[in-house]
Amino acid sequence: MSVKESLFVLKDRDFGWFFASRFVNLAGSSMSHVALAFAVLEVTHSASALGYVVAAHTVPMVVFLLVGGVIADRFPRRLVLQLSNLASAASQAAAAALIITGQAEIWQLVVLQAINGTTMAMAFPAMQGMVPQLVAKKDLQPANLLLSMSRGTLTILGPSVAAGLVVGVGAGWALAVDALTWLLAAIFLLPVRIPPRPTDAEKTSALEDLRAGWTYVRGTTWLWVVVVAFMVLNAMQSGGLNVLGPAYAKSSSLGVEGWGLANSALAAGMLVMTFVLMRATIRRPLRAGMFGIMAFSLPFFTLALWPETVPFVIAMAVAGAGVEIFSLGWQLAMQENVPEEMLSRAYSYDALGSFVAMPVGQLLYGPLAGWFGAQPVFLASGILYVSVCLVTLAVPSVVRLQRVEQTATEGTSA
């Protein structure tokens, strides 16, 4: 499968507009995490305060994810995604205005990020469930790779541009761009048409839908095992690299610019691996994915043992390649093996389990660094990260899960 062959899926009108919506949104989002982190650090130099703001986004997103999954399986996913994008645009625009005018206070950013997190809880299950409705199963791998390629391309420059804006004119401008892209993303979804669901899908209650989703997830071993693993992995990533990482970088030789460059390297690694995967066929998606994500331990080890810009940038690039392998493997496992009418609820339970411990990591890493020092905390995190991946790979249903749709003559196996 070549790049040209992968681009063929864009000829589908509905997927093409969906792709455009995701593309423009990712252009702004690629800057928002770096911008928000250093915006908070402009208001206060406390890593713990940054943890409060980041957790304020995560907590309501986790709390309302199941509601979002039920809504996305009961109502048109395009409409749910559009309304969520508009609400996100409004909350980010308000945060940008406060930061640009110098009026921002921590409590205001906490409230606005809580609103943004709630809208994301509605958007995430709808967005994940749309791709299988827009393309045939045989086109799922190229469709997902194109979405990953756009993310990788945009996020190579986004963090470095955001860091430049922070140093040059302040963090608020990157958030303002993010707000604009949320608005454009909603507009680009207008031409998308999705086939209506069967009428019998609306006869059950919301509570029955939740119960059915839980029964499915609980009975699917490979699904809940990976979700539990990422409960731990995401807590370490969000606390270690999204909260403690920027604060540590600002006080070390890495600096703001080095941190932005490393985040761009993460995206570059993802992009390079996207092109590699365009010529490969993943036959056991979760086995490949868990081996790939194990590479994300490298940034922790590097910050602990060799906290310099060049080795950290390299570690982040390798980690990005691993993230891309897992991302494709997980999307294929979910989209090919979970029934369409259950897909958004499955994704919402997946996200709930994966994200539920993130606020713990976000709130805990600042105090942990104060008690033990940042570098020992990074080292312990790297060791734990590898251990969780290896335990997950010991589960038979994870390593044995195969593709539903395979083209045996294409590419190489992974």
Short mmCIF file of C-alpha atoms in Angstrom, two decimals:
data_model
loop_
_atom_site.label_atom_id
_atom_site.label_comp_id
_atom_site.label_asym_id
_atom_site.label_seq_id
_atom_site.Cartn_x
_atom_site.Cartn_y
_atom_site.Cartn_z
CA MET A 1 0.00 0.00 0.00
CA SER A 2 1.63 3.25 -1.17
CA VAL A 3 0.91 6.82 -0.10
CA LYS A 4 -0.92 7.37 -3.39
CA GLU A 5 -3.10 4.34 -2.76
CA SER A 6 -3.82 5.56 0.77
CA LEU A 7 -4.94 8.95 -0.54
CA PHE A 8 -7.55 7.22 -2.70
CA VAL A 9 -9.87 7.05 0.29
CA LEU A 10 -10.14 10.87 0.23
CA LYS A 11 -12.15 10.59 -2.99
CA ASP A 12 -15.09 9.64 -0.82
CA ARG A 13 -16.89 12.97 -0.34
CA ASP A 14 -18.07 12.38 3.20
CA PHE A 15 -14.75 11.09 4.50
CA GLY A 16 -12.99 13.93 2.69
CA TRP A 17 -14.95 16.60 4.59
CA PHE A 18 -14.51 14.70 7.86
CA PHE A 19 -10.78 14.57 7.16
CA ALA A 20 -10.75 18.34 6.49
CA SER A 21 -12.53 18.97 9.80
CA ARG A 22 -10.02 16.87 11.73
CA PHE A 23 -7.10 18.45 9.86
CA VAL A 24 -7.94 22.04 10.71
CA ASN A 25 -8.79 21.17 14.30
CA LEU A 26 -5.49 19.36 14.80
CA ALA A 27 -3.67 22.40 13.44
CA GLY A 28 -4.79 24.39 16.47
CA SER A 29 -4.74 21.59 19.02
CA SER A 30 -1.10 20.85 18.19
CA MET A 31 -0.25 24.16 19.89
CA SER A 32 -2.78 24.22 22.71
CA HIS A 33 -1.14 21.85 25.22
CA VAL A 34 2.20 23.65 25.15
CA ALA A 35 0.50 27.06 25.17
CA LEU A 36 -1.78 26.20 28.09
CA ALA A 37 1.07 24.76 30.15
CA PHE A 38 3.22 27.87 29.86
CA ALA A 39 0.21 30.18 30.15
CA VAL A 40 -0.42 28.76 33.61
CA LEU A 41 3.27 29.06 34.44
CA GLU A 42 3.06 32.75 33.47
CA VAL A 43 0.32 33.25 36.05
CA THR A 44 2.04 31.13 38.69
CA HIS A 45 5.35 29.27 38.72
CA SER A 46 3.81 26.31 40.55
CA ALA A 47 3.79 22.87 38.92
CA SER A 48 0.97 21.96 41.31
CA ALA A 49 -1.16 24.84 39.96
CA LEU A 50 -0.56 23.57 36.43
CA GLY A 51 -1.74 20.18 37.66
CA TYR A 52 -5.00 21.74 38.90
CA VAL A 53 -5.71 23.32 35.50
CA VAL A 54 -4.88 20.18 33.52
CA ALA A 55 -6.90 18.04 35.93
CA ALA A 56 -9.83 20.45 35.59
CA HIS A 57 -9.97 19.46 31.92
CA THR A 58 -9.55 15.77 32.58
CA VAL A 59 -11.97 15.22 35.49
CA PRO A 60 -15.21 16.30 33.74
CA MET A 61 -14.08 14.59 30.56
CA VAL A 62 -13.80 11.34 32.51
CA VAL A 63 -17.04 11.89 34.44
CA PHE A 64 -19.15 12.54 31.34
CA LEU A 65 -17.52 10.09 28.90
CA LEU A 66 -20.14 7.40 29.38
CA VAL A 67 -22.88 9.95 28.79
CA GLY A 68 -21.07 11.00 25.63
CA GLY A 69 -20.89 7.40 24.43
CA VAL A 70 -24.61 6.86 24.91
CA ILE A 71 -25.43 10.16 23.17
CA ALA A 72 -23.16 9.30 20.21
CA ASP A 73 -24.81 5.88 19.81
CA ARG A 74 -28.34 7.34 20.02
CA PHE A 75 -28.09 10.62 18.05
CA PRO A 76 -26.37 11.60 14.78
CA ARG A 77 -22.64 11.57 15.49
CA ARG A 78 -21.99 14.44 13.11
CA LEU A 79 -24.38 16.72 15.03
CA VAL A 80 -22.93 15.71 18.39
CA LEU A 81 -19.43 16.46 17.12
CA GLN A 82 -20.44 19.83 15.64
CA LEU A 83 -22.07 21.08 18.84
CA SER A 84 -19.08 19.93 20.88
CA ASN A 85 -16.68 21.74 18.53
CA LEU A 86 -18.63 24.99 18.89
CA ALA A 87 -18.59 24.76 22.69
CA SER A 88 -14.83 24.06 22.66
CA ALA A 89 -14.28 27.09 20.42
CA ALA A 90 -16.09 29.32 22.89
CA SER A 91 -14.21 28.07 25.96
CA GLN A 92 -10.78 28.32 24.31
CA ALA A 93 -11.55 31.78 22.97
CA ALA A 94 -12.44 32.96 26.47
CA ALA A 95 -9.21 31.52 27.90
CA ALA A 96 -7.19 33.13 25.11
CA ALA A 97 -8.79 36.54 25.73
CA LEU A 98 -8.06 36.39 29.46
CA ILE A 99 -4.44 35.42 28.89
CA ILE A 100 -3.79 37.94 26.11
CA THR A 101 -5.24 40.81 28.17
CA GLY A 102 -3.33 39.76 31.28
CA GLN A 103 -6.51 39.23 33.30
CA ALA A 104 -6.22 35.46 33.70
CA GLU A 105 -6.38 33.90 37.14
CA ILE A 106 -5.96 30.24 37.95
CA TRP A 107 -9.58 29.75 38.99
CA GLN A 108 -10.79 31.16 35.66
CA LEU A 109 -8.58 28.79 33.68
CA VAL A 110 -9.77 25.92 35.86
CA VAL A 111 -13.43 26.72 35.07
CA LEU A 112 -12.82 27.14 31.34
CA GLN A 113 -10.82 23.94 31.08
CA ALA A 114 -13.61 22.13 32.94
CA ILE A 115 -16.05 23.33 30.28
CA ASN A 116 -13.66 22.25 27.54
CA GLY A 117 -13.24 18.84 29.15
CA THR A 118 -17.00 18.35 29.28
CA THR A 119 -17.37 19.12 25.58
CA MET A 120 -14.55 16.70 24.80
CA ALA A 121 -16.45 13.99 26.67
CA MET A 122 -19.27 14.46 24.17
CA ALA A 123 -17.01 14.73 21.12
CA PHE A 124 -14.57 11.87 21.65
CA PRO A 125 -16.96 8.88 21.33
CA ALA A 126 -18.76 10.49 18.39
CA MET A 127 -15.53 11.23 16.55
CA GLN A 128 -14.12 7.72 17.07
CA GLY A 129 -17.34 6.11 15.94
CA MET A 130 -17.62 8.04 12.67
CA VAL A 131 -14.75 6.51 10.69
CA PRO A 132 -16.30 3.01 10.30
CA GLN A 133 -19.54 4.69 9.17
CA LEU A 134 -17.71 6.64 6.47
CA VAL A 135 -15.42 4.00 4.90
CA ALA A 136 -15.55 0.29 4.15
CA LYS A 137 -13.66 -2.13 6.40
CA LYS A 138 -11.05 -2.72 3.72
CA ASP A 139 -10.27 1.01 3.81
CA LEU A 140 -9.98 1.34 7.59
CA GLN A 141 -6.18 1.07 7.66
CA PRO A 142 -5.55 3.78 5.00
CA ALA A 143 -8.25 6.02 6.50
CA ASN A 144 -6.76 5.79 9.98
CA LEU A 145 -3.25 6.27 8.63
CA LEU A 146 -4.29 9.41 6.75
CA LEU A 147 -5.76 10.84 9.94
CA SER A 148 -2.55 9.96 11.76
CA MET A 149 -0.44 11.47 8.99
CA SER A 150 -2.29 14.77 9.26
CA ARG A 151 -1.86 14.75 13.03
CA GLY A 152 1.84 13.99 12.72
CA THR A 153 2.47 16.59 10.03
CA LEU A 154 0.76 19.38 11.94
CA THR A 155 2.13 18.56 15.35
CA ILE A 156 5.73 18.58 14.14
CA LEU A 157 5.57 22.37 13.88
CA GLY A 158 2.79 23.09 16.38
CA PRO A 159 4.66 22.71 19.69
CA SER A 160 7.68 24.66 18.43
CA VAL A 161 5.44 27.42 17.04
CA ALA A 162 3.58 27.52 20.36
CA ALA A 163 6.86 27.78 22.25
CA GLY A 164 7.91 30.62 19.94
CA LEU A 165 4.64 32.44 20.60
CA VAL A 166 5.10 31.98 24.35
CA VAL A 167 8.56 33.53 24.18
CA GLY A 168 7.61 36.22 21.65
CA VAL A 169 4.08 37.49 22.28
CA GLY A 170 2.63 35.30 25.03
CA ALA A 171 0.76 32.02 25.32
CA GLY A 172 -2.72 33.39 24.63
CA TRP A 173 -2.28 33.71 20.87
CA ALA A 174 -1.79 29.98 20.38
CA LEU A 175 -5.01 29.34 22.30
CA ALA A 176 -6.77 31.91 20.10
CA VAL A 177 -5.72 29.97 16.99
CA ASP A 178 -6.97 26.77 18.62
CA ALA A 179 -10.37 28.42 19.25
CA LEU A 180 -10.64 29.42 15.58
CA THR A 181 -9.85 25.92 14.38
CA TRP A 182 -12.59 24.42 16.60
CA LEU A 183 -15.05 26.76 14.84
CA LEU A 184 -13.81 25.82 11.37
CA ALA A 185 -13.93 22.13 12.28
CA ALA A 186 -17.64 22.45 13.05
CA ILE A 187 -18.28 24.22 9.72
CA PHE A 188 -16.42 21.59 7.68
CA LEU A 189 -18.67 18.86 9.06
CA LEU A 190 -21.77 20.42 7.48
CA PRO A 191 -21.51 18.54 4.13
CA VAL A 192 -20.89 15.15 5.81
CA ARG A 193 -23.73 12.67 5.39
CA ILE A 194 -23.96 9.47 7.46
CA PRO A 195 -26.55 6.72 6.81
CA PRO A 196 -29.34 6.73 9.44
CA ARG A 197 -29.39 3.99 12.03
CA PRO A 198 -32.13 1.35 12.15
CA THR A 199 -35.17 2.60 14.04
CA ASP A 200 -35.01 -0.24 16.57
CA ALA A 201 -31.74 1.20 17.89
CA GLU A 202 -33.72 3.95 19.63
CA LYS A 203 -36.07 1.69 21.64
CA THR A 204 -33.79 1.08 24.62
CA SER A 205 -33.28 3.51 27.50
CA ALA A 206 -30.02 5.31 28.18
CA LEU A 207 -29.46 3.18 31.28
CA GLU A 208 -29.99 -0.01 29.29
CA ASP A 209 -27.51 1.27 26.71
CA LEU A 210 -24.93 1.87 29.44
CA ARG A 211 -25.51 -1.59 30.90
CA ALA A 212 -25.18 -3.23 27.47
CA GLY A 213 -21.93 -1.39 26.84
CA TRP A 214 -20.51 -2.46 30.20
CA THR A 215 -21.52 -6.08 29.59
CA TYR A 216 -19.78 -6.06 26.22
CA VAL A 217 -16.55 -4.51 27.54
CA ARG A 218 -16.44 -6.78 30.60
CA GLY A 219 -16.88 -9.85 28.41
CA THR A 220 -14.16 -8.84 25.90
CA THR A 221 -10.87 -9.69 27.62
CA TRP A 222 -8.46 -8.05 25.20
CA LEU A 223 -10.42 -4.80 25.44
CA TRP A 224 -10.59 -4.41 29.22
CA VAL A 225 -7.01 -5.63 29.76
CA VAL A 226 -5.57 -2.94 27.49
CA VAL A 227 -7.85 -0.32 29.04
CA VAL A 228 -6.62 -1.21 32.54
CA ALA A 229 -3.01 -1.04 31.34
CA PHE A 230 -3.55 2.44 29.94
CA MET A 231 -5.16 3.52 33.17
CA VAL A 232 -1.63 3.33 34.61
CA LEU A 233 0.30 4.38 31.50
CA ASN A 234 -1.78 7.51 30.87
CA ALA A 235 -1.53 8.57 34.51
CA MET A 236 2.26 8.47 34.22
CA GLN A 237 2.30 10.25 30.87
CA SER A 238 -0.08 13.02 31.90
CA GLY A 239 1.57 13.61 35.25
CA GLY A 240 5.16 12.99 34.28
CA LEU A 241 5.37 14.61 30.85
CA ASN A 242 2.44 17.05 30.79
CA VAL A 243 2.81 18.48 34.30
CA LEU A 244 6.23 17.75 35.82
CA GLY A 245 7.98 17.76 32.43
CA PRO A 246 7.39 21.44 31.45
CA ALA A 247 8.20 22.67 34.96
CA TYR A 248 11.41 20.61 35.00
CA ALA A 249 12.34 21.78 31.49
CA LYS A 250 11.90 25.45 32.42
CA SER A 251 14.37 25.12 35.31
CA SER A 252 16.91 22.96 33.43
CA SER A 253 19.08 23.20 30.33
CA LEU A 254 16.16 22.02 28.18
CA GLY A 255 14.24 25.31 28.53
CA VAL A 256 10.96 26.23 26.86
CA GLU A 257 12.45 25.98 23.37
CA GLY A 258 13.93 22.54 24.03
CA TRP A 259 10.65 21.28 25.39
CA GLY A 260 8.79 22.54 22.32
CA LEU A 261 11.38 20.96 20.02
CA ALA A 262 11.08 17.62 21.81
CA ASN A 263 7.30 17.64 21.42
CA SER A 264 7.76 18.34 17.73
CA ALA A 265 10.13 15.37 17.58
CA LEU A 266 7.40 13.21 19.12
CA ALA A 267 5.13 14.18 16.25
CA ALA A 268 7.92 13.64 13.72
CA GLY A 269 8.42 10.10 14.98
CA MET A 270 4.70 9.46 14.61
CA LEU A 271 4.72 10.82 11.07
CA VAL A 272 7.70 8.74 9.94
CA MET A 273 6.10 5.61 11.35
CA THR A 274 2.86 6.47 9.52
CA PHE A 275 4.69 6.24 6.20
CA VAL A 276 6.30 2.97 7.29
CA LEU A 277 2.90 1.51 8.19
CA MET A 278 1.51 2.50 4.79
CA ARG A 279 3.69 -0.26 3.37
CA ALA A 280 2.99 -2.80 6.11
CA THR A 281 0.07 -4.95 7.16
CA ILE A 282 -0.42 -5.30 10.89
CA ARG A 283 -1.73 -8.83 11.41
CA ARG A 284 -1.81 -8.88 15.23
CA PRO A 285 -2.68 -5.26 16.03
CA LEU A 286 -2.50 -5.38 19.83
CA ARG A 287 0.74 -7.32 19.99
CA ALA A 288 2.40 -4.83 17.67
CA GLY A 289 0.77 -1.93 19.52
CA MET A 290 1.92 -2.90 23.01
CA PHE A 291 5.49 -3.49 21.87
CA GLY A 292 5.34 -0.11 20.14
CA ILE A 293 3.99 1.85 23.10
CA MET A 294 6.74 0.44 25.31
CA ALA A 295 9.04 2.94 23.56
CA PHE A 296 7.27 5.72 25.46
CA SER A 297 9.33 4.76 28.49
CA LEU A 298 12.41 6.26 26.80
CA PRO A 299 11.57 9.94 27.54
CA PHE A 300 11.22 9.08 31.24
CA PHE A 301 14.59 7.32 31.31
CA THR A 302 16.22 10.18 29.38
CA LEU A 303 14.92 12.88 31.73
CA ALA A 304 16.16 10.79 34.65
CA LEU A 305 19.61 9.85 33.33
CA TRP A 306 20.52 12.26 30.50
CA PRO A 307 18.39 15.44 30.66
CA GLU A 308 19.89 17.23 27.67
CA THR A 309 18.10 18.54 24.59
CA VAL A 310 19.55 16.23 21.91
CA PRO A 311 19.05 12.88 23.69
CA PHE A 312 15.60 13.94 24.88
CA VAL A 313 14.57 14.94 21.36
CA ILE A 314 15.74 11.55 20.04
CA ALA A 315 13.89 9.70 22.81
CA MET A 316 10.70 11.58 22.04
CA ALA A 317 11.01 10.79 18.32
CA VAL A 318 11.35 7.05 19.04
CA ALA A 319 8.43 7.29 21.48
CA GLY A 320 6.33 8.94 18.78
CA ALA A 321 6.99 6.03 16.42
CA GLY A 322 5.80 3.66 19.12
CA VAL A 323 2.68 5.71 19.78
CA GLU A 324 1.75 5.53 16.10
CA ILE A 325 2.08 1.74 16.04
CA PHE A 326 -0.20 1.42 19.06
CA SER A 327 -2.66 4.00 17.75
CA LEU A 328 -3.20 2.16 14.46
CA GLY A 329 -3.30 -1.23 16.16
CA TRP A 330 -5.91 -0.10 18.68
CA GLN A 331 -8.11 1.60 16.08
CA LEU A 332 -8.09 -1.49 13.88
CA ALA A 333 -8.82 -3.79 16.83
CA MET A 334 -11.78 -1.66 17.90
CA GLN A 335 -13.21 -0.76 14.50
CA GLU A 336 -13.00 -4.28 13.08
CA ASN A 337 -14.09 -6.26 16.14
CA VAL A 338 -16.66 -4.11 17.96
CA PRO A 339 -20.19 -3.94 16.46
CA GLU A 340 -21.00 -0.52 14.94
CA GLU A 341 -24.05 0.03 17.14
CA MET A 342 -21.86 -0.54 20.21
CA LEU A 343 -18.75 1.29 19.01
CA SER A 344 -19.16 4.73 20.62
CA ARG A 345 -20.08 3.16 23.97
CA ALA A 346 -17.07 0.85 23.74
CA TYR A 347 -14.85 3.84 23.00
CA SER A 348 -16.38 5.74 25.92
CA TYR A 349 -15.70 2.89 28.36
CA ASP A 350 -12.22 2.62 26.84
CA ALA A 351 -11.61 6.32 27.37
CA LEU A 352 -13.12 6.30 30.85
CA GLY A 353 -10.84 3.50 31.99
CA SER A 354 -7.82 4.94 30.22
CA PHE A 355 -8.33 8.49 31.52
CA VAL A 356 -9.78 7.94 34.99
CA ALA A 357 -6.39 7.89 36.69
CA MET A 358 -4.96 10.82 34.72
CA PRO A 359 -6.04 13.43 37.30
CA VAL A 360 -4.23 11.36 39.94
CA GLY A 361 -1.03 11.59 37.94
CA GLN A 362 -1.55 15.27 37.19
CA LEU A 363 -2.07 16.11 40.86
CA LEU A 364 0.54 13.72 42.25
CA TYR A 365 3.67 14.29 40.17
CA GLY A 366 4.30 17.82 41.45
CA PRO A 367 4.30 16.78 45.14
CA LEU A 368 6.26 13.59 44.33
CA ALA A 369 8.99 15.66 42.70
CA GLY A 370 9.04 17.90 45.77
CA TRP A 371 9.48 14.93 48.09
CA PHE A 372 11.92 12.77 46.11
CA GLY A 373 13.28 15.00 43.35
CA ALA A 374 12.26 15.05 39.69
CA GLN A 375 14.88 12.69 38.31
CA PRO A 376 14.19 9.75 40.68
CA VAL A 377 10.48 10.13 39.90
CA PHE A 378 11.19 10.01 36.15
CA LEU A 379 13.36 6.88 36.60
CA ALA A 380 10.72 5.03 38.63
CA SER A 381 8.09 5.98 36.03
CA GLY A 382 10.16 4.52 33.20
CA ILE A 383 10.59 1.22 35.01
CA LEU A 384 6.89 0.99 35.84
CA TYR A 385 5.95 1.87 32.24
CA VAL A 386 7.93 -1.05 30.82
CA SER A 387 6.58 -3.41 33.47
CA VAL A 388 2.93 -2.61 32.67
CA CYS A 389 3.51 -3.20 28.94
CA LEU A 390 5.15 -6.58 29.57
CA VAL A 391 2.35 -7.73 31.88
CA THR A 392 -0.23 -6.79 29.21
CA LEU A 393 1.67 -8.76 26.57
CA ALA A 394 1.44 -11.83 28.80
CA VAL A 395 -2.35 -11.99 28.25
CA PRO A 396 -3.13 -14.51 25.43
CA SER A 397 -6.15 -12.70 23.96
CA VAL A 398 -4.06 -9.52 23.56
CA VAL A 399 -1.20 -11.10 21.62
CA ARG A 400 -3.42 -13.46 19.58
CA LEU A 401 -6.03 -11.00 18.32
CA GLN A 402 -5.87 -10.90 14.52
CA ARG A 403 -7.24 -8.61 11.86
CA VAL A 404 -10.75 -9.27 10.61
CA GLU A 405 -9.99 -7.85 7.16
CA GLN A 406 -6.52 -8.65 5.79
CA THR A 407 -4.93 -8.43 2.37
CA ALA A 408 -2.35 -11.16 2.52
CA THR A 409 -0.39 -9.97 -0.50
CA GLU A 410 0.16 -6.42 0.77
CA GLY A 411 3.32 -5.24 2.43
CA THR A 412 5.00 -6.96 5.35
CA SER A 413 3.63 -8.20 8.64
CA ALA A 414 4.02 -6.42 11.95
#
